Amino acid sequence: MKYGNIREEELKNKIAHDYFWLYDCTKIIGNVDFCVSMWQATKDDTEPQSLLWAEAKAGSSDIYTSIVQLILTIGRARTFDKYLPPSFLGAFDAEKIAFIPYNDIHDIFYINDFNWKVTPSNHSTKEFQIIYDKVKKNIDEKTLLFYYENDDKDLKKFIKDNFKHGNFGQSKIRIDKNNFMVVYNKWLQTVKPSIDVNWDAAKKSGIIDGDFYLADLLSDENITLKDKLFVLLKHDHYELDRKTDETGLFSSKKAEFKDNQKAHNQFWNKYERPPLEEYWDYIVERRDLLVPQDIRERKGSFFTPQIWVELSQKYLTDVLGENWQDEYYVWDCAAGTGNLLAGLTNKYNIWASTLDEQDVEVMKDRIKNGANLIESHVFQFDFLNDDFSKLPEGLQEIINDPEKRKKLVIYINPPYAEAASAKTVTGTGKNKAKTATNNKIYLRYKNEIGNASNEIFAQFLIRIYKEIPDCILAHFSKLKILQADNFKVFRNIFQAKLCKLFVVPAYTFDNVKGKFPIGFHIWDTSIKENVNQIIADVYNENGVFVKQKKIIILNNIKYINDWYSKFYDKNPYYIGIMNTRGNDFQNQNYIRITSDNNFNHTNIITSNNLIVSSIYFSVRHCIEATWLNDRDQFLYPNDGWKTDTEFQNDCLAFTLFHTQNRITSKEGINHWIPFTEDEVNARDKFDSHFMTDFIQGKIKTNDENTIFDNSEKQNTILVFSNEAKAVFDAGRELWRYYHSQPDSNPNASYYDIREYFQGRDDKGKMKNKSDDKKYMELLSNLKFAIAILSKKIEQKVYEYGFLMK
């Protein structure tokens, strides 16, 4: 090794001296080990351009692993949101150095379903492996790994060619499609406050700060280059709302600077404007990213990923035929900036409307730059308020002609905001009380479609169905229209043939959080029929076909909570609280057993309903919740479970050792200890022997409430299957190890034992693992046994009708 076994700090100094002497290596950025930047400019407060963020390791190391750790560190801290990203990421040790272009891996930071909380040094996580594979492939393919002793000249040439230092820090930072949002966030803090605009009032008029940023960004010498943008920068002021009035005279509004443009000039002195022209269309098209979250929710400014745009158009071809674009008309009535229409070829048959005039201007600007649309077919229209008489004449002719209407495809990705009490697809987890109810379509149809009227996408669909009858409706949306209980009334009204459906993960859409499916539906509204079931094609986040899934539409059916409510017990002597909520997988995390009744949707657990409660709990948890089954409904079962005592006892064993059983001795007597004192070598006597007495058949139940034909069945010793016994055996070893601790609590629950070994983080949450290797081994054994038991219970879940395949 060239540098031998020197310490890491000394190694960093030598690397800086030997290879990066032309640059500033003193800057400290977040938790990054080693940073290379342009030298700080003396003018104003210009931020020097970062060239390299690197991980350093003494001695010899796995260089790929080091870069992965760096990426996880950066992603966890969101360092790229606080500092402009560098040209390269890298890692080095005493014998070698490797680089990876930042732009080749930056997309990792924007993966929706990525757990950035994993420890960077933990190499066993799936997150680590995902990045490792990408990093190794990139470095190997581009030959970006250099050994100091053998590749010294090549390394120095690489640095000279790629680490352009210009005039020692006076060069400006370039803006491209990868960092324009980072620059925007800095612009918000620096430039926006200096613009003389009442932003709250402007927001109510549909004017957003992002339009001012675009005017700045796409300008040269403080003159906006794209004259179709809603806001233009004109040297020392902004111009907006340009129009020709009724007298034929041109008029516009002006916004000036409060500080004679000082903050504006200082900010843009750091950056090179405009970006390369090849990025202009992308940046304008992604105006949706600059729209504030609340406006995005109301107006549906959510960008449909190109991968799903292309797939949806393939499905339209499958349903409507090879020549459908020449034979059908297309109207996207929630077009935003028009990206859903990209790829369509017959511009004379396409119409695009959107709520925002600014988005209309963006689409017209895109037309000017090659978008396959016609300006006269692009227009502002409020679909939930405006009358169809406001539509362009050509589109009105189609809508008013019954035969032409059959050749009209309404092709949309409508807004998903709602005014109910459940989560929204917008990803905020919050509902907007008036977001979905301040419009004419809501008032027109709310009594007809019931609770579905709270959903904006349902308002779009019902107006299309009612007022543009017999058209083809092709839309992206959640699967509520097919599966949700509160859409029963809607389904009775909306009768059409569902020709085709594919589903994809919701987290692949911009700013959509959560694991649930979004479907692309193609309906023929001229064919009136009730949909009972549909075979949906399933694609993963990469657009790869995975399998087909049968979706059964359930109307006039009872659910699992209807069944469980039959066993509610008023006995004041309860042993725990079952927290219940919803009937689908999306509510799985709410299904838990606690000591105190601090939640809504609960049922007390007593000796009379313990078995039923265990069945309910096990059914809800034995199958992992995924994005695909998120909306699947748990149902009222058949009677088969009543005589299956092995199934009942398996469920009790599962419930006793599941992590969602959060009984704790800190909140009262723990009645859930599944062992005797002797079995686990307890330090003292337990306060309760309820569970072992129940298992031994010593607890009597109330005949009026028992689920069995007679009370004698409840009072016999419970016999467990081999799979359940394996769970008890693994649990017993864990309990014994806990009770061998000098400060063990005799009455500790499974939750208490986990908390004891795993502890809590700074936010008060229980950590995922412990430093105690023996405990982790025992816990792993228990989880393995639970997993085997889960698979056995899962078979019965379908057999007894709790779920439908």
CSV table of N, CA and C in Angstrom, one decimal, residues 64 81 89 155 160 164 182 193 237 269 417 494 509 559 658 663 781 798:
chain,number,residue,atom,x,y,z
A,64,TYR,N,-16.2,-0.3,-2.7
A,64,TYR,CA,-17.6,-0.2,-3.0
A,64,TYR,C,-18.5,0.0,-1.8
A,81,ASP,N,-30.0,18.4,0.2
A,81,ASP,CA,-31.0,19.5,0.4
A,81,ASP,C,-30.4,20.7,1.0
A,89,LEU,N,-19.1,11.5,-6.2
A,89,LEU,CA,-19.0,10.9,-4.9
A,89,LEU,C,-17.8,9.9,-5.0
A,155,LEU,N,-4.8,8.7,-12.7
A,155,LEU,CA,-5.6,9.3,-11.6
A,155,LEU,C,-5.5,10.8,-11.7
A,160,LYS,N,-7.6,16.1,-13.4
A,160,LYS,CA,-7.3,17.3,-14.2
A,160,LYS,C,-8.5,17.5,-15.2
A,164,LYS,N,-12.7,20.6,-13.0
A,164,LYS,CA,-12.4,21.9,-13.6
A,164,LYS,C,-12.4,23.0,-12.6
A,182,VAL,N,-33.1,21.8,-6.0
A,182,VAL,CA,-32.2,22.2,-4.8
A,182,VAL,C,-32.0,23.8,-4.9
A,193,PRO,N,-38.3,36.5,-0.5
A,193,PRO,CA,-38.7,37.5,0.4
A,193,PRO,C,-38.4,38.9,-0.1
A,237,HIS,N,-37.8,44.0,-12.9
A,237,HIS,CA,-39.1,43.7,-12.4
A,237,HIS,C,-39.7,42.5,-13.1
A,269,ASN,N,-25.6,35.6,-9.0
A,269,ASN,CA,-24.2,35.6,-9.3
A,269,ASN,C,-23.5,34.3,-9.1
A,417,ALA,N,-57.4,14.2,-4.0
A,417,ALA,CA,-57.6,14.7,-2.6
A,417,ALA,C,-59.1,14.3,-2.2
A,494,PHE,N,-72.6,3.9,-11.2
A,494,PHE,CA,-71.6,3.8,-12.2
A,494,PHE,C,-71.6,2.4,-12.8
A,509,PHE,N,-45.4,7.4,-8.0
A,509,PHE,CA,-45.9,8.7,-8.4
A,509,PHE,C,-45.3,9.8,-7.5
A,559,TYR,N,-68.2,-7.7,6.8
A,559,TYR,CA,-66.8,-7.7,7.0
A,559,TYR,C,-66.4,-8.2,8.3
A,658,HIS,N,-46.7,-12.1,19.3
A,658,HIS,CA,-46.6,-11.2,18.2
A,658,HIS,C,-46.2,-9.8,18.7
A,663,ILE,N,-49.2,-5.4,25.3
A,663,ILE,CA,-49.5,-5.4,26.8
A,663,ILE,C,-48.2,-5.1,27.5
A,781,ASN,N,-34.9,-16.8,16.7
A,781,ASN,CA,-35.5,-18.2,16.7
A,781,ASN,C,-37.1,-18.1,16.9
A,798,TYR,N,-58.0,-18.3,4.2
A,798,TYR,CA,-58.8,-18.4,3.0
A,798,TYR,C,-59.8,-19.5,3.0
